[in-house]
Coordinates of C-alpha atoms in Angstrom, one line a residue:
Chain A
X1 CA 305.7 -36.5 131.3
X2 CA 303.7 -37.3 134.1
X3 CA 301.1 -34.9 134.5
X4 CA 299.7 -35.3 138.2
X5 CA 298.5 -33.2 140.9
X6 CA 301.8 -31.1 141.2
X7 CA 301.6 -31.2 145.1
X8 CA 302.1 -34.8 145.2
X9 CA 305.7 -33.8 144.3
X10 CA 306.0 -31.9 147.4
X11 CA 305.7 -35.3 149.4
X12 CA 308.6 -35.8 151.9
X13 CA 309.7 -39.1 150.3
X14 CA 310.4 -37.5 147.3
X15 CA 314.1 -37.6 148.1
X16 CA 314.4 -41.4 148.5
X17 CA 312.2 -41.8 145.3
X18 CA 314.6 -39.7 143.3
X19 CA 317.6 -41.7 144.7
X20 CA 316.5 -44.9 143.9
X21 CA 315.3 -43.4 140.5
X22 CA 318.8 -42.2 139.9
X23 CA 320.1 -45.5 140.5
X24 CA 317.8 -47.1 138.2
X25 CA 319.0 -44.5 135.6
X26 CA 322.7 -45.4 136.0
X27 CA 321.9 -48.9 135.0
X28 CA 320.1 -48.5 131.7
X29 CA 318.2 -51.7 131.0
X30 CA 319.6 -52.0 127.7
X31 CA 321.3 -55.4 127.8
X32 CA 320.6 -58.2 125.4
X33 CA 316.9 -59.4 124.8
X34 CA 315.7 -56.9 127.4
X35 CA 316.9 -54.2 125.3
X36 CA 315.0 -55.0 122.3
X37 CA 311.8 -55.2 124.6
X38 CA 312.5 -51.7 126.0
X39 CA 312.7 -50.6 122.4
X40 CA 309.5 -52.1 121.6
X41 CA 307.3 -50.4 124.2
X42 CA 306.1 -47.0 123.0
X43 CA 303.3 -44.9 123.3
X44 CA 301.3 -43.2 125.9
X45 CA 299.1 -44.3 128.8
X46 CA 296.1 -42.5 130.2
X47 CA 295.3 -43.5 133.6
X48 CA 292.7 -41.6 135.7
X49 CA 290.7 -42.5 138.9
X50 CA 290.9 -42.4 142.5
X51 CA 292.9 -39.8 144.2
X52 CA 294.2 -42.4 146.7
X53 CA 296.0 -44.3 144.2
X54 CA 297.1 -41.4 142.1
X55 CA 300.5 -40.4 143.8
X56 CA 301.4 -44.3 144.0
X57 CA 300.7 -44.7 140.2
X58 CA 302.4 -41.6 139.5
X59 CA 305.5 -42.6 141.2
X60 CA 305.4 -46.1 139.6
X61 CA 304.9 -44.3 136.3
X62 CA 307.9 -42.5 136.8
X63 CA 310.0 -45.5 137.3
X64 CA 308.3 -47.3 134.4
X65 CA 309.2 -44.1 132.1
X66 CA 312.9 -44.2 133.3
X67 CA 312.9 -48.1 132.2
X68 CA 311.1 -47.3 128.9
X69 CA 311.9 -43.9 127.9
X70 CA 309.7 -43.9 124.8
X71 CA 306.7 -44.2 127.3
X72 CA 304.7 -41.5 128.6
X73 CA 302.5 -42.0 131.5
X74 CA 299.7 -39.5 132.2
X75 CA 298.2 -40.0 135.8
X76 CA 294.9 -37.7 136.6
X77 CA 292.8 -38.0 139.6
X78 CA 289.3 -37.6 139.9
X79 CA 287.7 -40.4 142.2
X80 CA 287.1 -44.2 141.9
X81 CA 283.8 -43.5 140.1
X82 CA 285.8 -41.5 137.3
X83 CA 288.3 -44.2 137.2
X84 CA 285.5 -46.8 136.1
X85 CA 283.7 -44.6 134.0
X86 CA 286.7 -43.4 131.9
X87 CA 287.9 -47.0 131.5
X88 CA 284.5 -48.1 130.4
X89 CA 284.2 -45.2 128.0
X90 CA 287.8 -45.7 126.8
X91 CA 288.7 -42.2 127.8
X92 CA 291.6 -43.6 129.9
X93 CA 293.6 -46.7 129.2
X94 CA 293.5 -47.8 132.9
X95 CA 291.3 -46.7 135.4
X96 CA 292.3 -46.4 139.3
X97 CA 289.6 -47.8 141.8
X98 CA 290.6 -47.6 145.6
X99 CA 287.8 -50.1 146.9
X100 CA 286.7 -53.4 146.0
X101 CA 285.0 -54.0 142.7
X102 CA 281.3 -53.8 142.8
X103 CA 279.0 -56.7 141.4
X104 CA 277.9 -54.4 138.2
X105 CA 281.6 -53.9 137.6
X106 CA 282.3 -57.4 136.4
X107 CA 282.7 -56.1 132.8
X108 CA 286.1 -54.6 133.7
X109 CA 289.2 -56.5 134.2
X110 CA 290.3 -55.5 137.7
X111 CA 294.2 -56.1 138.9
X112 CA 294.7 -55.4 142.5
X113 CA 298.2 -53.6 143.1
X114 CA 298.1 -53.0 146.9
X115 CA 295.9 -52.7 149.8
X116 CA 295.1 -49.8 152.1
X117 CA 294.4 -50.4 155.8
X118 CA 293.7 -48.3 158.5
X119 CA 293.5 -49.0 162.4
X120 CA 292.6 -46.9 165.5
X121 CA 295.6 -46.2 168.0
X122 CA 295.9 -45.4 171.5
X123 CA 298.6 -44.4 173.7
X124 CA 300.6 -47.4 175.0
X125 CA 299.5 -46.7 178.9
X126 CA 296.0 -46.6 177.9
X127 CA 294.5 -49.5 180.0
X128 CA 291.6 -50.2 177.0
X129 CA 292.7 -53.1 175.0
X130 CA 290.0 -53.2 172.4
X131 CA 286.9 -51.1 171.4
X132 CA 283.7 -52.4 169.6
X133 CA 282.7 -50.5 166.6
X134 CA 279.7 -48.9 168.2
X135 CA 282.2 -47.7 171.0
X136 CA 284.4 -46.1 168.4
X137 CA 281.4 -44.5 166.7
X138 CA 280.2 -43.1 170.0
X139 CA 283.6 -41.8 170.7
X140 CA 284.1 -40.1 167.3
X141 CA 280.4 -38.6 167.3
X142 CA 280.9 -37.2 171.0
X143 CA 278.5 -39.3 172.7
X144 CA 281.2 -41.0 174.8
X145 CA 283.5 -38.4 176.0
X146 CA 285.3 -40.0 178.9
X147 CA 287.5 -43.1 179.0
X148 CA 285.6 -44.5 181.9
X149 CA 282.7 -45.1 179.9
X150 CA 284.6 -47.9 178.0
X151 CA 286.5 -49.4 180.8
X152 CA 289.5 -47.1 180.8
X153 CA 290.8 -44.2 183.6
X154 CA 288.6 -41.4 184.4
X155 CA 289.8 -39.0 181.7
X156 CA 288.4 -36.9 179.1
X157 CA 289.0 -38.5 175.5
X158 CA 291.0 -36.6 172.9
X159 CA 289.5 -37.5 169.7
X160 CA 291.9 -37.1 166.8
X161 CA 290.5 -36.9 163.2
X162 CA 292.0 -36.6 159.7
X163 CA 291.9 -33.4 157.4
X164 CA 289.3 -33.6 154.6
X165 CA 290.4 -35.3 151.6
X166 CA 292.8 -37.7 153.2
X167 CA 292.1 -41.5 152.2
X168 CA 292.3 -42.7 155.6
X169 CA 289.5 -40.5 156.7
X170 CA 287.4 -42.1 153.9
X171 CA 288.1 -45.5 154.7
X172 CA 287.5 -44.8 158.4
X173 CA 284.3 -43.1 157.7
X174 CA 283.1 -45.6 155.2
X175 CA 283.6 -48.3 157.5
X176 CA 282.0 -46.8 160.8
X177 CA 279.3 -45.0 158.2
X178 CA 279.9 -41.9 159.6
X179 CA 279.7 -38.5 158.0
X180 CA 282.6 -36.0 158.6
X181 CA 280.1 -33.5 159.8
X182 CA 279.0 -35.6 162.6
X183 CA 282.7 -36.1 164.0
X184 CA 283.4 -34.2 166.9
X185 CA 287.1 -33.9 167.0
X186 CA 289.7 -32.2 169.4
X187 CA 292.5 -32.4 167.2
X188 CA 292.6 -32.7 163.3
X189 CA 295.8 -33.8 161.7
X190 CA 297.3 -34.1 158.3
X191 CA 299.7 -37.0 157.8
X192 CA 299.9 -40.4 159.5
X193 CA 303.3 -39.4 161.3
X194 CA 301.7 -36.3 162.8
X195 CA 298.8 -38.3 163.8
X196 CA 301.2 -40.9 165.6
X197 CA 303.2 -38.1 167.3
X198 CA 299.8 -36.6 168.6
X199 CA 298.7 -39.8 170.3
X200 CA 302.1 -40.6 171.5
X201 CA 302.1 -37.3 173.2
X202 CA 298.8 -37.6 174.7
X203 CA 297.7 -40.4 177.1
X204 CA 293.9 -40.0 176.5
X205 CA 294.1 -39.7 172.7
X206 CA 292.6 -42.0 170.3
X207 CA 293.3 -41.6 166.6
X208 CA 293.7 -43.7 163.5
X209 CA 296.3 -43.8 160.8
X210 CA 297.6 -46.3 158.1
X211 CA 298.5 -49.4 159.4
X212 CA 302.1 -49.4 157.6
X213 CA 303.0 -46.2 159.7
X214 CA 301.6 -47.4 162.8
X215 CA 303.1 -50.8 162.8
X216 CA 306.4 -49.3 162.0
X217 CA 306.2 -46.7 164.7
X218 CA 305.2 -49.3 167.4
X219 CA 307.9 -51.6 166.8
X220 CA 310.5 -48.8 166.6
X221 CA 309.5 -47.8 170.4
X222 CA 307.0 -45.0 169.8
X223 CA 304.4 -45.5 172.6
X224 CA 301.4 -46.2 170.8
X225 CA 299.3 -49.2 170.5
X226 CA 297.3 -50.5 167.4
X227 CA 293.6 -51.6 168.3
X228 CA 291.9 -54.7 166.9
X229 CA 288.7 -54.1 164.9
X230 CA 286.1 -56.9 165.3
X231 CA 288.6 -59.1 167.0
X232 CA 291.1 -59.2 164.0
X233 CA 294.7 -57.7 165.2
X234 CA 295.7 -54.6 163.2
X235 CA 298.9 -55.5 161.3
X236 CA 300.1 -55.4 157.7
X237 CA 299.8 -59.3 157.5
X238 CA 296.1 -59.1 158.5
X239 CA 295.5 -56.3 155.8
X240 CA 297.4 -58.3 153.2
X241 CA 295.4 -61.3 153.6
X242 CA 292.2 -59.3 153.7
X243 CA 291.1 -60.3 157.2
X244 CA 291.3 -56.8 158.6
X245 CA 288.1 -55.1 158.2
X246 CA 289.2 -51.4 158.2
X247 CA 291.0 -52.1 154.8
X248 CA 290.4 -52.0 151.0
X249 CA 291.9 -53.3 147.7
X250 CA 293.5 -50.6 145.4
X251 CA 292.8 -51.7 141.8
X252 CA 294.0 -51.0 138.5
X253 CA 290.9 -51.8 135.8
X254 CA 290.8 -51.9 132.1
X255 CA 287.7 -52.5 129.9
X256 CA 289.3 -55.3 127.8
X257 CA 292.0 -57.6 129.0
X258 CA 295.0 -55.5 128.5
X259 CA 297.4 -55.9 125.8
X260 CA 301.2 -54.5 125.1
X261 CA 301.8 -51.3 126.8
X262 CA 298.9 -51.5 129.4
X263 CA 299.6 -55.1 130.3
X264 CA 303.3 -54.4 130.6
X265 CA 302.5 -51.6 133.1
X266 CA 300.1 -53.3 135.1
X267 CA 302.5 -56.3 135.5
X268 CA 305.1 -54.0 136.4
X269 CA 302.8 -52.1 139.2
X270 CA 302.0 -55.8 140.6
X271 CA 305.8 -56.8 140.6
X272 CA 308.1 -56.8 143.5
X273 CA 310.0 -54.1 141.9
X274 CA 307.6 -51.3 143.2
X275 CA 307.1 -52.7 146.6
X276 CA 309.3 -49.8 148.1
X277 CA 307.1 -47.4 146.6
X278 CA 303.8 -49.1 147.8
X279 CA 305.5 -48.7 151.4
X280 CA 306.5 -45.5 150.8
X281 CA 302.8 -44.2 150.5
X282 CA 301.8 -46.2 153.6
X283 CA 299.9 -49.0 151.6
X284 CA 300.6 -52.7 152.2
X285 CA 301.9 -54.7 149.0
X286 CA 300.2 -57.7 148.3
X287 CA 301.9 -61.1 148.4
X288 CA 303.5 -62.4 145.4
Chain B
X1 CA 326.5 23.8 142.4
X2 CA 323.5 21.6 141.4
X3 CA 323.8 18.8 138.7
X4 CA 320.7 17.3 137.6
X5 CA 320.6 13.4 137.8
X6 CA 320.1 12.9 134.2
X7 CA 323.3 14.9 133.3
X8 CA 325.2 12.7 135.8
X9 CA 324.0 9.6 134.4
X10 CA 324.5 10.4 130.5
X11 CA 327.9 11.0 131.3
X12 CA 328.7 7.8 132.7
X13 CA 327.5 4.6 131.0
X14 CA 328.2 2.4 134.1
X15 CA 325.8 4.5 135.8
X16 CA 323.1 4.1 133.3
X17 CA 323.5 0.4 133.3
X18 CA 323.0 0.2 137.0
X19 CA 319.8 2.4 136.7
X20 CA 318.4 -0.1 134.4
X21 CA 319.5 -3.1 136.6
X22 CA 317.9 -1.3 139.6
X23 CA 314.7 -1.0 137.7
X24 CA 314.5 -4.2 136.3
X25 CA 315.0 -5.8 139.9
X26 CA 312.3 -3.3 141.1
X27 CA 310.1 -4.3 138.4
X28 CA 310.7 -8.1 139.1
X29 CA 309.8 -7.3 142.8
X30 CA 306.7 -5.7 142.1
X31 CA 305.7 -8.2 139.5
X32 CA 306.1 -11.3 141.8
X33 CA 303.5 -9.9 144.0
X34 CA 301.0 -9.1 141.3
X35 CA 301.5 -12.4 139.8
X36 CA 300.9 -14.2 142.8
X37 CA 297.7 -12.1 143.4
X38 CA 296.6 -13.0 139.8
X39 CA 297.2 -16.7 140.1
X40 CA 295.5 -16.7 143.5
X41 CA 292.4 -15.1 141.8
X42 CA 292.6 -17.2 138.6
X43 CA 292.6 -20.6 140.7
X44 CA 290.0 -19.3 143.1
X45 CA 287.7 -18.0 140.5
X46 CA 285.8 -21.3 139.3
X47 CA 284.6 -21.9 143.1
X48 CA 283.9 -18.2 143.6
X49 CA 281.9 -18.0 140.5
X50 CA 279.6 -20.9 141.2
X51 CA 279.6 -20.9 144.8
X52 CA 279.7 -17.2 145.8
X53 CA 281.8 -15.1 147.8
X54 CA 279.0 -14.8 150.5
X55 CA 278.9 -18.7 151.3
X56 CA 282.4 -18.6 152.5
X57 CA 281.1 -16.5 155.1
X58 CA 277.6 -17.7 155.8
X59 CA 277.9 -21.7 155.5
X60 CA 277.2 -23.6 158.5
X61 CA 280.7 -25.2 158.5
X62 CA 284.1 -26.0 156.6
X63 CA 283.5 -29.4 155.1
X64 CA 284.6 -28.9 151.5
X65 CA 283.9 -32.4 150.6
X66 CA 280.3 -32.1 151.3
X67 CA 280.0 -28.5 150.0
X68 CA 280.1 -26.3 153.0
X69 CA 283.0 -23.8 152.6
X70 CA 282.7 -21.1 155.8
X71 CA 286.2 -19.5 156.3
X72 CA 285.2 -17.4 159.3
X73 CA 286.1 -19.8 162.4
X74 CA 289.7 -19.8 160.6
X75 CA 289.7 -16.2 160.2
X76 CA 289.1 -15.6 163.8
X77 CA 291.7 -18.5 164.5
X78 CA 294.0 -16.6 162.6
X79 CA 293.4 -13.3 164.1
X80 CA 293.4 -14.4 167.6
X81 CA 296.6 -16.2 167.5
X82 CA 298.1 -13.2 165.7
X83 CA 296.8 -10.6 168.1
X84 CA 297.5 -12.6 171.3
X85 CA 301.3 -13.4 170.2
X86 CA 301.7 -9.8 169.0
X87 CA 300.6 -8.4 172.3
X88 CA 302.7 -10.5 174.4
X89 CA 306.0 -10.4 172.0
X90 CA 306.1 -6.6 171.3
X91 CA 306.7 -5.2 174.9
X92 CA 308.9 -8.3 175.5
X93 CA 311.0 -7.4 172.4
X94 CA 311.2 -3.8 172.8
X95 CA 312.0 -4.3 176.5
X96 CA 314.5 -6.8 175.5
X97 CA 316.3 -4.3 173.2
X98 CA 316.2 -1.4 175.9
X99 CA 318.0 -3.9 178.3
X100 CA 320.6 -4.7 175.7
X101 CA 321.2 -1.3 174.8
X102 CA 321.1 0.7 178.1
X103 CA 321.2 -1.6 180.9
X104 CA 323.2 -4.4 180.1
X105 CA 327.0 -4.5 180.6
X106 CA 328.9 -5.1 177.2
X107 CA 330.0 -8.6 178.5
X108 CA 326.4 -9.6 178.7
X109 CA 324.8 -7.5 175.8
X110 CA 327.0 -8.9 173.1
X111 CA 326.3 -12.6 173.8
X112 CA 322.7 -11.8 174.5
X113 CA 322.3 -10.3 171.2
X114 CA 323.8 -13.4 169.5
X115 CA 321.2 -15.5 171.3
X116 CA 318.5 -13.6 170.1
X117 CA 319.8 -13.8 166.5
X118 CA 320.1 -17.4 167.1
X119 CA 316.5 -17.7 168.2
X120 CA 315.6 -15.9 164.8
X121 CA 317.3 -18.6 162.8
X122 CA 315.6 -21.6 164.4
X123 CA 313.3 -23.2 161.7
X124 CA 309.7 -23.1 162.7
X125 CA 309.3 -26.9 162.3
X126 CA 311.6 -27.1 165.1
X127 CA 309.5 -24.7 167.3
X128 CA 306.5 -26.7 166.2
X129 CA 308.1 -29.9 167.0
X130 CA 309.0 -28.7 170.5
X131 CA 305.5 -27.6 171.1
X132 CA 304.2 -30.9 170.0
X133 CA 305.9 -33.0 172.4
X134 CA 306.6 -30.5 175.4
X135 CA 304.0 -27.6 175.5
X136 CA 301.0 -29.6 174.3
X137 CA 301.2 -32.3 176.7
X138 CA 301.9 -29.7 179.6
X139 CA 298.8 -27.6 178.5
X140 CA 296.8 -30.9 178.3
X141 CA 297.7 -31.8 181.8
X142 CA 296.4 -28.5 182.9
X143 CA 293.2 -28.5 180.5
X144 CA 292.6 -31.1 178.1
X145 CA 292.9 -31.7 175.2
X146 CA 296.2 -29.8 174.9
X147 CA 296.5 -28.5 171.3
X148 CA 294.9 -25.2 171.5
X149 CA 294.7 -21.4 170.8
X150 CA 297.2 -21.0 173.8
X151 CA 299.8 -23.3 172.5
X152 CA 299.6 -21.4 169.2
X153 CA 299.9 -18.1 170.9
X154 CA 303.0 -19.3 173.1
X155 CA 304.7 -21.0 170.0
X156 CA 304.2 -17.8 167.9
X157 CA 305.2 -15.5 170.7
X158 CA 308.6 -17.2 170.8
X159 CA 308.9 -17.2 167.0
X160 CA 308.3 -13.7 166.6
X161 CA 310.0 -12.3 169.7
X162 CA 313.5 -12.2 167.9
X163 CA 312.1 -10.2 164.7
X164 CA 310.7 -7.5 167.2
X165 CA 313.7 -7.7 169.4
X166 CA 316.2 -7.4 166.8
X167 CA 314.2 -4.7 164.8
X168 CA 313.7 -2.6 168.1
X169 CA 317.6 -3.1 168.6
X170 CA 318.3 -1.7 165.1
X171 CA 315.9 1.2 165.8
X172 CA 317.6 2.0 169.1
X173 CA 321.0 2.0 167.7
X174 CA 319.8 4.5 165.2
X175 CA 318.9 7.0 167.8
X176 CA 321.6 9.8 167.3
X177 CA 324.2 10.0 170.1
X178 CA 323.6 14.1 170.4
X179 CA 320.0 13.3 171.7
X180 CA 321.4 11.0 174.4
X181 CA 324.2 13.6 175.4
X182 CA 321.7 16.3 175.6
X183 CA 319.3 14.3 177.8
X184 CA 322.3 13.5 180.2
X185 CA 323.2 17.0 180.2
X186 CA 319.8 17.9 181.1
X187 CA 320.1 15.6 184.0
X188 CA 317.6 13.1 182.8
X189 CA 317.4 9.8 184.5
X190 CA 317.9 6.8 182.5
X191 CA 314.4 5.6 182.1
X192 CA 313.1 9.3 181.5
X193 CA 315.7 9.3 178.6
X194 CA 314.6 6.0 177.3
X195 CA 310.8 7.0 177.5
X196 CA 310.8 10.7 176.8
X197 CA 314.0 10.7 173.9
X198 CA 314.8 7.2 172.8
X199 CA 311.2 6.0 172.1
X200 CA 309.9 9.0 170.1
X201 CA 313.1 9.2 168.2
X202 CA 312.9 5.2 167.3
X203 CA 309.3 5.3 166.8
X204 CA 309.4 4.3 163.0
X205 CA 311.9 1.6 163.8
X206 CA 309.8 0.1 166.3
X207 CA 306.9 0.2 164.3
X208 CA 308.6 -1.3 161.5
X209 CA 309.3 -4.2 163.8
X210 CA 305.8 -4.6 165.0
X211 CA 304.7 -4.6 161.2
X212 CA 307.3 -7.5 160.5
X213 CA 306.2 -9.6 163.5
X214 CA 302.3 -9.5 162.9
X215 CA 303.1 -10.7 159.1
X216 CA 305.3 -13.3 160.4
X217 CA 302.4 -14.4 163.0
X218 CA 299.9 -14.3 160.1
X219 CA 301.9 -16.3 157.8
X220 CA 303.3 -19.0 160.1
X221 CA 302.1 -22.5 159.1
X222 CA 304.2 -25.4 160.1
X223 CA 304.5 -24.7 164.0
X224 CA 300.9 -23.7 164.1
X225 CA 299.7 -26.6 162.3
X226 CA 301.4 -29.0 164.7
X227 CA 300.2 -27.3 168.1
X228 CA 296.8 -25.8 167.4
X229 CA 294.8 -29.0 166.8
X230 CA 293.3 -27.7 163.7
X231 CA 289.6 -28.2 164.5
X232 CA 287.8 -25.5 162.7
X233 CA 285.7 -23.7 165.2
X234 CA 285.6 -20.2 166.7
X235 CA 287.4 -20.5 169.9
X236 CA 285.6 -19.7 173.3
X237 CA 288.4 -20.1 175.3
X238 CA 292.1 -20.2 175.3
X239 CA 292.1 -23.9 175.6
X240 CA 289.8 -24.4 172.6
X241 CA 291.6 -26.0 169.5
X242 CA 291.8 -23.5 166.5
X243 CA 292.7 -23.9 162.7
X244 CA 294.4 -21.0 161.0
X245 CA 293.9 -20.0 157.3
X246 CA 297.6 -21.2 156.7
X247 CA 297.2 -24.4 158.5
X248 CA 294.2 -25.2 156.5
X249 CA 295.9 -24.9 153.2
X250 CA 298.8 -27.0 154.3
X251 CA 296.7 -29.6 155.9
X252 CA 294.4 -30.3 153.0
X253 CA 296.2 -29.2 149.9
X254 CA 298.0 -32.6 149.2
X255 CA 294.6 -34.3 148.2
X256 CA 292.3 -31.6 147.5
X257 CA 290.6 -31.6 144.0
X258 CA 288.1 -29.6 142.2
X259 CA 286.1 -27.0 144.1
X260 CA 287.8 -28.1 147.6
X261 CA 291.2 -27.3 145.9
X262 CA 289.7 -23.9 144.7
X263 CA 288.3 -23.2 147.9
X264 CA 291.9 -23.5 149.5
X265 CA 293.0 -20.9 147.2
X266 CA 290.3 -18.7 148.4
X267 CA 291.9 -19.2 151.8
X268 CA 295.0 -18.0 150.3
X269 CA 293.2 -14.9 148.8
X270 CA 291.8 -14.1 152.3
X271 CA 295.2 -14.2 154.0
X272 CA 296.4 -12.0 151.2
X273 CA 293.5 -9.5 152.0
X274 CA 294.5 -9.8 155.7
X275 CA 298.2 -8.8 155.0
X276 CA 297.0 -6.0 152.7
X277 CA 294.7 -4.8 155.2
X278 CA 297.6 -5.0 157.9
X279 CA 300.0 -2.7 155.3
X280 CA 297.3 -0.4 154.7
X281 CA 296.4 0.1 158.5
X282 CA 300.1 0.5 159.4
X283 CA 300.4 3.0 156.6
X284 CA 297.4 4.8 158.0
X285 CA 298.4 4.8 161.3
X286 CA 301.9 6.3 160.7
X287 CA 300.6 8.7 158.1
X288 CA 302.5 7.1 155.2
X289 CA 305.8 7.6 157.1
X290 CA 306.2 4.1 158.2
X291 CA 310.1 3.9 157.0
X292 CA 310.8 7.4 157.2

């Protein structure tokens, strides 16, 4: 059984996931040599760590379980530091870490599964083409409140922030070295789509969302534009190759080089077969 | 001839079966409420125990990730949005029902009633979406940023209007015909009949409508979440963004862990308390005869 935060199941993409899982179950992978491999994999994997990664790993785990019915994958969230600590102490088979690995974590084997990228968005008709990091900080802390100050029209800025607990908020605050207490927002939103709609409906708004969502909407006629950061254009491509600064790798870590079940699961999580799940969670799959 | 009810029932086994079925159904309905409250308390208990009740009202702000849990701005947000929309929707709804019953010709009254019923059936997320793409930019043009208490009140008013209109309509339909004939025989004009005879007679129906619409206004989540801006602050004007308690839960539940999650259950508990206070107040005002 997947024991994960029950609310993750409420996500709106539950339906497509269920569909794709159903189609997988219709074709049991029990033909020939593959069948014996499937029979061999048994046991239980405990995976703990970053709450950013937990919903994705839970979905991958569900699909993995449907491929190997004797396997149980238990996903618990509790932050990247818990992922590292649990993997080190052997409390978990695999840890989830939603950032680059630190120097003192070299003892762990780390496997990137996806990248998470966040970019600022403006309304398409906003004349501002780029903002320096300091300008974005000034806007979000309320020191700049009019677009005129950054080369735009004379209009008050509507600052769109994310609700507490969202990983996009975490990435954003971390990169700009801000604290959520210091952010002076006019609108607080939940998911990425709501952010896109808020900015699309307000010429003077600035927001930030996952790059996957922003890029999809911008290319499908929604009047928003993605702002570059540090001169790097915001796109899933620049996130994938690590050039975009407002992004981070999402890792699975183990204490020792993984074997058997853990190895199979990590390889599966890195494979092309889960790219659709990665995109559903608005992350960027790595090139393979 | 008087037959005691137990005698009647003992003679007919089907009646006894029905009695137990009804008892069971009533027990389930009652138990669900109690279970929900018990669940809320249980989930909220960890944070209540080591943070304390007082801090939910005295902390400097709501930043659960940094350990600040002040719910009062959201309590005010919920109250303002609720009071504003109820104050507008109630007279509108009651007058709409009066029009429908006593002024509109049948050709107009029937389709009009159907329209109101349709209004009641539109999902809240549709209202929210309309609010987000039409109403919010409109308010933003008058007084930026747009998402605001005003937008919330307007959306809520539209949403609860059919509730009060339909309840008032049903209430007016229940006024005995004799009363109206009596009023007509006395030569009372139409408005005097409505004010002096119909309203007092339909009082309990109208009151029930107000309670139901208020409950809906407090509980509404999706539409409010989309148009109110969700900034945690006590509003100083109609154009300030607000966050309601319901929106708070919906916004943050997906990624909340530990104390943050428990704090959201405290939001739920406070909401439950508000509803309980509403019902108690209604009971007190109507001297225990709301539905009678």
